[in-house]
mmCIF file of C-alpha atoms in Angstrom:
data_model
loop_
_atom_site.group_PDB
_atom_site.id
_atom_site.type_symbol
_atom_site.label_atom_id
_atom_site.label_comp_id
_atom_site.label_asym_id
_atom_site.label_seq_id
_atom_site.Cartn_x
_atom_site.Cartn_y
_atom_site.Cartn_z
ATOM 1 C CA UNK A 1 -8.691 25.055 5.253
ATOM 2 C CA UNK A 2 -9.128 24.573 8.909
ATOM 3 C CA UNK A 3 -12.248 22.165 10.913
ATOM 4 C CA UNK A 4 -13.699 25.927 11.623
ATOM 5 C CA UNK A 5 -14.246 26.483 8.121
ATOM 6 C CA UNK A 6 -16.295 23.596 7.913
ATOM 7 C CA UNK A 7 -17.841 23.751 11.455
ATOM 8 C CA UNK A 8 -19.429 26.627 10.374
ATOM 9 C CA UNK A 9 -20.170 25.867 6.337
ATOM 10 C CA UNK A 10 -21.983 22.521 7.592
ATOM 11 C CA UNK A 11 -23.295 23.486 10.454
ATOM 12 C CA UNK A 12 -21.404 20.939 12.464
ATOM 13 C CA UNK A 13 -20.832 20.417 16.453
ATOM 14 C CA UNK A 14 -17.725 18.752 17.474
ATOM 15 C CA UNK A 15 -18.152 16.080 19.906
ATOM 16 C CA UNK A 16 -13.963 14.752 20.282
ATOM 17 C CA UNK A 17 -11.017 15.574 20.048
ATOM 18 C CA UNK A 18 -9.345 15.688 16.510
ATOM 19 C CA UNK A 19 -6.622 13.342 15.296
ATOM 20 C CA UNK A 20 -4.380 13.806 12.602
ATOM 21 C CA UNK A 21 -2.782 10.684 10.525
ATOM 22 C CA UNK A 22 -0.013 11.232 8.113
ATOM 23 C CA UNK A 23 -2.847 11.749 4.840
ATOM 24 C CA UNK A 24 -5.825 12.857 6.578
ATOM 25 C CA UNK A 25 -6.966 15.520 9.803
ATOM 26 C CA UNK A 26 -10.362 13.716 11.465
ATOM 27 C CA UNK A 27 -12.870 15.324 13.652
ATOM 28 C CA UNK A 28 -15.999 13.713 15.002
ATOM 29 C CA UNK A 29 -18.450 16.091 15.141
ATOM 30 C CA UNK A 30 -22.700 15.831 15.059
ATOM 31 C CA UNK A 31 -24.384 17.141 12.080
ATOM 32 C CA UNK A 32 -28.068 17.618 12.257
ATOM 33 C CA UNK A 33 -28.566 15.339 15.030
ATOM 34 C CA UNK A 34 -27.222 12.442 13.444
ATOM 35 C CA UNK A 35 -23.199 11.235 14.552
ATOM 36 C CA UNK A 36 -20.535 11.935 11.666
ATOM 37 C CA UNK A 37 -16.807 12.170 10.895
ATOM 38 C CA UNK A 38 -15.247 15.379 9.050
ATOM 39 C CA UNK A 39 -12.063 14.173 7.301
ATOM 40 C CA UNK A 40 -9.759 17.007 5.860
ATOM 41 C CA UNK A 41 -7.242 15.011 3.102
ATOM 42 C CA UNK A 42 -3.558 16.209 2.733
ATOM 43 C CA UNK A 43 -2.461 13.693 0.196
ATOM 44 C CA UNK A 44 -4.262 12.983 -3.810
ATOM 45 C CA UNK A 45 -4.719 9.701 -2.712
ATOM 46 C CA UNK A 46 -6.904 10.258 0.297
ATOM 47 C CA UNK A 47 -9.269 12.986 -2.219
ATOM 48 C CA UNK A 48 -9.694 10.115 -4.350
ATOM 49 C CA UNK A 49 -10.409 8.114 -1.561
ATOM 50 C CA UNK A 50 -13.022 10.568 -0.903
ATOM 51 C CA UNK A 51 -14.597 10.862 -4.315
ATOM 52 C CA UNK A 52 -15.235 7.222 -4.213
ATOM 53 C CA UNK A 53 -17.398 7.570 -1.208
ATOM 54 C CA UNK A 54 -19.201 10.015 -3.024
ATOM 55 C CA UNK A 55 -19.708 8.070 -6.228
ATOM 56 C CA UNK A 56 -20.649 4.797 -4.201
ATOM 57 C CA UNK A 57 -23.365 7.340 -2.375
ATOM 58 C CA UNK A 58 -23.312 4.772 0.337
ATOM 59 C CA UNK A 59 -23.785 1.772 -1.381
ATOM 60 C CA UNK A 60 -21.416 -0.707 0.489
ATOM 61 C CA UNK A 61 -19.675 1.931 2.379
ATOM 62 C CA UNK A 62 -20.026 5.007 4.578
ATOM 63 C CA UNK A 63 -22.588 7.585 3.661
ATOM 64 C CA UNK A 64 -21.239 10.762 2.351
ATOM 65 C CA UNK A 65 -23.296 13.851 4.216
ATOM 66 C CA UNK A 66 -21.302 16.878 2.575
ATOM 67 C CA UNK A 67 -18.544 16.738 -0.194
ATOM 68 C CA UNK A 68 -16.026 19.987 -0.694
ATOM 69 C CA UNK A 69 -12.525 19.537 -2.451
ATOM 70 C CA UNK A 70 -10.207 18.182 0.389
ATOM 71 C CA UNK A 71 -13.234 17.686 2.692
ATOM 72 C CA UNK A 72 -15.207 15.200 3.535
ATOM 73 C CA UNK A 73 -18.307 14.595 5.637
ATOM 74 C CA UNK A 74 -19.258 11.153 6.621
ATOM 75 C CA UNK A 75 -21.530 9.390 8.101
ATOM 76 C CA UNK A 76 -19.922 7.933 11.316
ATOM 77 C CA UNK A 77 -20.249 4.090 11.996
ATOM 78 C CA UNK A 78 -20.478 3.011 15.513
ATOM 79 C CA UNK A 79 -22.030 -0.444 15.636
ATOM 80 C CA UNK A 80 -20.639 -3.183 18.367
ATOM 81 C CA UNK A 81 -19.259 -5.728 16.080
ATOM 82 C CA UNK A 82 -16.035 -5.904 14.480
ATOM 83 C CA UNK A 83 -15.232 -8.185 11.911
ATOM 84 C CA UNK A 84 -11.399 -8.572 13.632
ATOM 85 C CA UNK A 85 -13.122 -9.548 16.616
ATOM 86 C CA UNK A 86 -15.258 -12.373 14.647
ATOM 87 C CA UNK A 87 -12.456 -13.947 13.230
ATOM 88 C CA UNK A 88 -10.211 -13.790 16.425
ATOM 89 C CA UNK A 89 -12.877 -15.935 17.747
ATOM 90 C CA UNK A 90 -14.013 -19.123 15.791
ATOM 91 C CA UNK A 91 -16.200 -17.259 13.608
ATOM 92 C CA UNK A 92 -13.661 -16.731 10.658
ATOM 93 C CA UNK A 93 -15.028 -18.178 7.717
ATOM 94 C CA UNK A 94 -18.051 -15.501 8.533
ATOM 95 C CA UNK A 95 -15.884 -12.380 9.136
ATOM 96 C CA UNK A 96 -14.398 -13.394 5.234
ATOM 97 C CA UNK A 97 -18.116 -14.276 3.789
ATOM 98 C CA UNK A 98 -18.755 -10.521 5.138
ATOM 99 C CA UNK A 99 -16.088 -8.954 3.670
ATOM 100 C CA UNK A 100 -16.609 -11.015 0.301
ATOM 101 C CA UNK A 101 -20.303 -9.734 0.054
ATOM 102 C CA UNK A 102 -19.630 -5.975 1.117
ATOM 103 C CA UNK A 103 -17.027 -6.350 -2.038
ATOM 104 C CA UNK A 104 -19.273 -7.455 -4.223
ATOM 105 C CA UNK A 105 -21.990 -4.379 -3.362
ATOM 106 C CA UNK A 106 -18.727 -1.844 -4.305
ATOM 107 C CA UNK A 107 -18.026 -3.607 -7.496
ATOM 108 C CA UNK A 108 -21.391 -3.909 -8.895
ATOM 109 C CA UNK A 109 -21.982 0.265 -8.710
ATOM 110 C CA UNK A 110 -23.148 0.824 -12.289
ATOM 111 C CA UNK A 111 -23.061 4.511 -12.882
ATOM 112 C CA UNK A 112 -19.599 5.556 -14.913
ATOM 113 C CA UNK A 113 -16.515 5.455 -12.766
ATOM 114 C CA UNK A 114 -14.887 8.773 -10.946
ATOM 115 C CA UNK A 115 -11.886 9.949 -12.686
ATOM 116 C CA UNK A 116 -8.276 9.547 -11.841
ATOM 117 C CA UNK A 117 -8.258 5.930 -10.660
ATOM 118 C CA UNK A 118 -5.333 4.036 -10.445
ATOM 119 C CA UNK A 119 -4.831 1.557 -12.845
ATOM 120 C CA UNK A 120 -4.093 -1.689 -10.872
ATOM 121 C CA UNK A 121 -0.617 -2.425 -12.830
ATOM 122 C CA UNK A 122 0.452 1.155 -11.620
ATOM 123 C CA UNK A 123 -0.094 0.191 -8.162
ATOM 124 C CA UNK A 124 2.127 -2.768 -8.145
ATOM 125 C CA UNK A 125 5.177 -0.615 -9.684
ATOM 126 C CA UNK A 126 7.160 -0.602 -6.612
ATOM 127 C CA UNK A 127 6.830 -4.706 -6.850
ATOM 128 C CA UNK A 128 8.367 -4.377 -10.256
ATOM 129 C CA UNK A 129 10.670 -2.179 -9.662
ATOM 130 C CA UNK A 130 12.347 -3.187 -6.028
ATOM 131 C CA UNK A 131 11.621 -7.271 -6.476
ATOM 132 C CA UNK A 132 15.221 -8.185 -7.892
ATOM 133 C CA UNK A 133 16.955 -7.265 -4.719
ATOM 134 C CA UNK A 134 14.835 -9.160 -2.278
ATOM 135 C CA UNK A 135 14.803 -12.200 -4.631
ATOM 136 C CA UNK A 136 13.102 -15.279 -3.930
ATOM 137 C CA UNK A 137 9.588 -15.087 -2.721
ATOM 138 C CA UNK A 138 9.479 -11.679 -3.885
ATOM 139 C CA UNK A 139 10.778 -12.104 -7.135
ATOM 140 C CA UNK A 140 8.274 -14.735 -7.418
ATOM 141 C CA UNK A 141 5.197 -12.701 -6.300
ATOM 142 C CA UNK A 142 6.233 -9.929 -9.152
ATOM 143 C CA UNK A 143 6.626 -12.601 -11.801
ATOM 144 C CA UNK A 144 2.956 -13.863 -10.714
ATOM 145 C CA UNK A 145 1.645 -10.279 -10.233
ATOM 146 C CA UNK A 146 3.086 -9.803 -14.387
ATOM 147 C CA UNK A 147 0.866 -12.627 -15.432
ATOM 148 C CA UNK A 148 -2.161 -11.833 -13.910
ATOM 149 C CA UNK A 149 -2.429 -8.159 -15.042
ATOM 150 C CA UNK A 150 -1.221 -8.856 -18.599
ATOM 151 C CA UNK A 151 -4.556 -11.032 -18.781
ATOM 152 C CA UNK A 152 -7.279 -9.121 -16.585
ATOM 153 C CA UNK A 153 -10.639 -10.465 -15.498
ATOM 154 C CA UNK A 154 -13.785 -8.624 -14.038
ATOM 155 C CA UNK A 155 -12.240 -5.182 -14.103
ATOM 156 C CA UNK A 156 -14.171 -2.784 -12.036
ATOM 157 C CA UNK A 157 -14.110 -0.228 -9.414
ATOM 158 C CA UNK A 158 -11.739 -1.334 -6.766
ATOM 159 C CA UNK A 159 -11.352 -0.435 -3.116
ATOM 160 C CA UNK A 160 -7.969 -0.357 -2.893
ATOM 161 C CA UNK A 161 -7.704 -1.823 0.774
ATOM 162 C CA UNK A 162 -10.633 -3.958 1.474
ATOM 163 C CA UNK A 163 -9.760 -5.908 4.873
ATOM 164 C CA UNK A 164 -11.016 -6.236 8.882
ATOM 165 C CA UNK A 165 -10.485 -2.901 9.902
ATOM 166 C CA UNK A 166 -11.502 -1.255 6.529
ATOM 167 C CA UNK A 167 -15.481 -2.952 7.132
ATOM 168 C CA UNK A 168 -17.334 -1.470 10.155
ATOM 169 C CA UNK A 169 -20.403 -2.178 11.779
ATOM 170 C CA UNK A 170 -23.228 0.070 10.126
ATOM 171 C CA UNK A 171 -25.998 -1.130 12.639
ATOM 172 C CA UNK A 172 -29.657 -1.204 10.842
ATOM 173 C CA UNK A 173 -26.931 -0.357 7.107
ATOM 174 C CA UNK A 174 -25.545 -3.324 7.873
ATOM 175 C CA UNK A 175 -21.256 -3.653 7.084
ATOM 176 C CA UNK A 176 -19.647 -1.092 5.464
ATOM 177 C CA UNK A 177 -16.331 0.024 3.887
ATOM 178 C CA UNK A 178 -14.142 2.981 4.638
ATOM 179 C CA UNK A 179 -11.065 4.324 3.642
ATOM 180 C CA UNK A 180 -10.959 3.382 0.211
ATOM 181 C CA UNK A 181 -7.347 3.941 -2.383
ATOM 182 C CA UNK A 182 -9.732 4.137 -5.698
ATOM 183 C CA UNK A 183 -8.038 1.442 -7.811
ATOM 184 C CA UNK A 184 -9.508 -0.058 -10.920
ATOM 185 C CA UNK A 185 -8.667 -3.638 -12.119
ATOM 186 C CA UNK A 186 -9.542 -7.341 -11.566
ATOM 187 C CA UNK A 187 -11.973 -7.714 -8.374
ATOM 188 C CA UNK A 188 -9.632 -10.566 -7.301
ATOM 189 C CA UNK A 189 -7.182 -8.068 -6.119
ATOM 190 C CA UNK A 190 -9.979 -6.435 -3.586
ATOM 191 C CA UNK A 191 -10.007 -10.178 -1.757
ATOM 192 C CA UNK A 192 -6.372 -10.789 -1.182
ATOM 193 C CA UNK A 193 -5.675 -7.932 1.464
ATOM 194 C CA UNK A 194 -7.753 -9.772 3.820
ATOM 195 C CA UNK A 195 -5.377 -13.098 3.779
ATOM 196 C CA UNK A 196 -2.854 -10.664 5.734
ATOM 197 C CA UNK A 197 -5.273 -9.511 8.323
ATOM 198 C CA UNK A 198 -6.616 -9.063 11.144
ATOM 199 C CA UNK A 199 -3.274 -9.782 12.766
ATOM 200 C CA UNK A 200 0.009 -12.576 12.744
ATOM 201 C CA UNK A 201 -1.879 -15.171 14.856
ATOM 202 C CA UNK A 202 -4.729 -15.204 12.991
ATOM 203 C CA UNK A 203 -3.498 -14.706 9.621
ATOM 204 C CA UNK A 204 -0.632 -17.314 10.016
ATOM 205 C CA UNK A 205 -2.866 -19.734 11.998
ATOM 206 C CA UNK A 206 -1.688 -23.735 10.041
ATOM 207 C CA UNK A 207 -4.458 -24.166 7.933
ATOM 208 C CA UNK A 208 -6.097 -21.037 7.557
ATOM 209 C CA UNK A 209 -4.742 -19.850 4.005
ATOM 210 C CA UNK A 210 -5.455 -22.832 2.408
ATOM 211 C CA UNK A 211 -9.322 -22.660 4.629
ATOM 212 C CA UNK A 212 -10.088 -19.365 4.448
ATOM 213 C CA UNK A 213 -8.770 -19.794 0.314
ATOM 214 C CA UNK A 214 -11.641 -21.649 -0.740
ATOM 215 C CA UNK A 215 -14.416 -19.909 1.770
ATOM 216 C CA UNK A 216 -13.231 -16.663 -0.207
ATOM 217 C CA UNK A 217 -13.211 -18.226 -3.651
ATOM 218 C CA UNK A 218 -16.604 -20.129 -2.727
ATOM 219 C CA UNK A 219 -18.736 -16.581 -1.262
ATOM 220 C CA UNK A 220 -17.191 -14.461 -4.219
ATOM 221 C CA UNK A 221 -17.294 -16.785 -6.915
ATOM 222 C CA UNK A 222 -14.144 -16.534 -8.087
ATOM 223 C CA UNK A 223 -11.581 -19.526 -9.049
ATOM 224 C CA UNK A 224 -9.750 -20.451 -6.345
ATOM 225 C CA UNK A 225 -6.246 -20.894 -8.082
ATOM 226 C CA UNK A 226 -6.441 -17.443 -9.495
ATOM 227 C CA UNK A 227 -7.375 -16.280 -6.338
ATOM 228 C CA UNK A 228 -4.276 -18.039 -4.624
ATOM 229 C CA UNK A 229 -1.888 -15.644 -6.781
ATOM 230 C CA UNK A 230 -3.682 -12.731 -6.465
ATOM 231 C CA UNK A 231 -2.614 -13.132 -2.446
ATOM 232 C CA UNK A 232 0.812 -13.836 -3.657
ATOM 233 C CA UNK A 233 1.614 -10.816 -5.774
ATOM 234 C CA UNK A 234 -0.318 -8.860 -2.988
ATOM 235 C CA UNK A 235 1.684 -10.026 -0.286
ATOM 236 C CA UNK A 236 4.824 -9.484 -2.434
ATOM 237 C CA UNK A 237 3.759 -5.879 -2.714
ATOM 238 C CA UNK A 238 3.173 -5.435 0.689
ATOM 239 C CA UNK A 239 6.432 -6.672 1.599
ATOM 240 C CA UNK A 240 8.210 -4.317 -0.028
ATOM 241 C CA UNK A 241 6.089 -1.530 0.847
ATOM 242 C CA UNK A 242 6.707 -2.373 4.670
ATOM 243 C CA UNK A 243 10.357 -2.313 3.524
ATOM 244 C CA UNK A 244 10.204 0.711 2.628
ATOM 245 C CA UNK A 245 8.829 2.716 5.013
ATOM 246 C CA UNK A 246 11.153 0.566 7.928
ATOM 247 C CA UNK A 247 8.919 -1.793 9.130
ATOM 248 C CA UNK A 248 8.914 -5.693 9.200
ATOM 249 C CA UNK A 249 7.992 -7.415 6.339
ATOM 250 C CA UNK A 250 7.884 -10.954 8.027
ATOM 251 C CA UNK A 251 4.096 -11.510 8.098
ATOM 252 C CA UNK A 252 3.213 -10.276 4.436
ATOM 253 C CA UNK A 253 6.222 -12.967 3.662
ATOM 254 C CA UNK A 254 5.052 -15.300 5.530
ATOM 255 C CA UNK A 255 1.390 -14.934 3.713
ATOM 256 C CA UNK A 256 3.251 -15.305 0.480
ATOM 257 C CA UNK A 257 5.162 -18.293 1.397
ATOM 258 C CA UNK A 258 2.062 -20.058 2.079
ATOM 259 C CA UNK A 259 0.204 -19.127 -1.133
ATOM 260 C CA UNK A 260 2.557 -20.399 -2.966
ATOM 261 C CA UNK A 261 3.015 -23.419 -1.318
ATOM 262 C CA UNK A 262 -0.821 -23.443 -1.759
ATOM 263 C CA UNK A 263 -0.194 -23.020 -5.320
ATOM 264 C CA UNK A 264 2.848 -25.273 -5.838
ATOM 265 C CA UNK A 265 5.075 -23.008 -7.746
ATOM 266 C CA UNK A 266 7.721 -24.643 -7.548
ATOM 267 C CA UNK A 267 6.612 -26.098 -10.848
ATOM 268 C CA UNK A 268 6.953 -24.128 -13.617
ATOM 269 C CA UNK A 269 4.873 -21.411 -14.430
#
């Protein structure tokens, strides 16, 4: 269906222009005074995306206004801040305490899960599957990533893509998600992502994997070791992903590199 269909259904006034990314058609539009975001999905994984906003009813993340198959209605977040711009300028360990405490207000929803997550081991097929070739690193984040899903801790609802551009400004709400995949698995995973981000400077900044490691592990409560490989076999994944779809791989290699320096692997595991 088209924005009129909605327009119309919802009662909505558009107030931009609409874009169009390669999963999702957006529109920003007013509805009932109040500013908001119509998102049409053309992939699965963008309508699960969606029915996690609904479930989370905006607990942690943007407010869902009007729900309809493919469609969503969202609130739309327009606060000043931005958590890239925080730790792009000395303030860091905060931007990562942020995103560790907006996690923790997704993963403690209590109500029974949505249907049709992804399993967590499902999402890191393509690790499994396309490591051997790439070797090295690689082959060592998949061999890590093996270990740490064949014994799981804290499963919950996941995210899917938790990191500095995921987390916006909410105003008087305070930070909140977008965006999500709808994973399920260990709530370590939801923390790694944000080793890789907001950029190359910042994320390969001497020191700041190894800093930021124990901030994360600190706000979250989570052990810092396990958290270590989760950014290994994340950055792994990512690596290959980016080689995949033609573009460079270099920084989520570079993240990897350092976690497992972090972690010594050389020794044996």
């Amino acid at each position: 269906m088209s924005f009129h269909t909605y327009i119309d259904r919802w009662g909505l006034v558009p107030t931009g222009a609409p874009l169009s990314t390669h999963t999702s058609d957006l529109l920003p539009v007013e509805y009932r005074g109040q500013p908001a975001l119509l998102k049409i999905a053309r992939t699965a994984e963008e309508r699960r995306g969606a029915a996690l906003l609904v479930w989370w009813q905006g607990r942690g993340a943007a407010r869902p206004l009007q729900h309809d198959g493919a469609a969503l209605l969202m609130e739309r977040l327009e606060g000043p801040m931005s958590l890239a711009h925080l730790a792009r300028t000395g303030q860091d360990d905060r931007a990562s305490s942020i995103i560790c405490t907006v996690a923790a207000t997704l993963h403690t929803h209590a109500t029974s899960p949505p249907p049709n997550l992804v399993p967590l081991a499902h999402w890191f097929r393509d690790l499994f599957s396309e490591a051997g070739p790439y070797g090295g690193i690689v082959a060592r984040s998949a061999r890590v990533a093996r270990q740490l899903l064949n014994e799981p801790q804290d499963t919950v609802v996941l995210h899917g893509d938790l990191h500095h551009g995921n987390i916006l400004d909410g105003g008087s709400r305070g930070w909140l998600a977008i965006d999500p995949k709808g994973l399920l698995g260990e709530r370590g995973f939801d923390l790694a992502n944000l080793f890789c981000n907001p950029d190359g400077t910042v994320a390969t900044a001497p020191g700041r994997l190894a800093r930021q490691a124990t901030v994360v592990a600190q706000a979250a409560g989570l052990d810092r070791g396990r958290l270590l490989r989760w950014i290994l076999a994340w950055a792994g994944l990512s690596a290959v992903w980016h080689g995949q779809d033609g573009s460079s791989p270099n920084l989520a290699l570079a993240i990897a590199e350092r976690a497992a320096q972090e972690l010594n692997t050389d020794e044996p595991e």
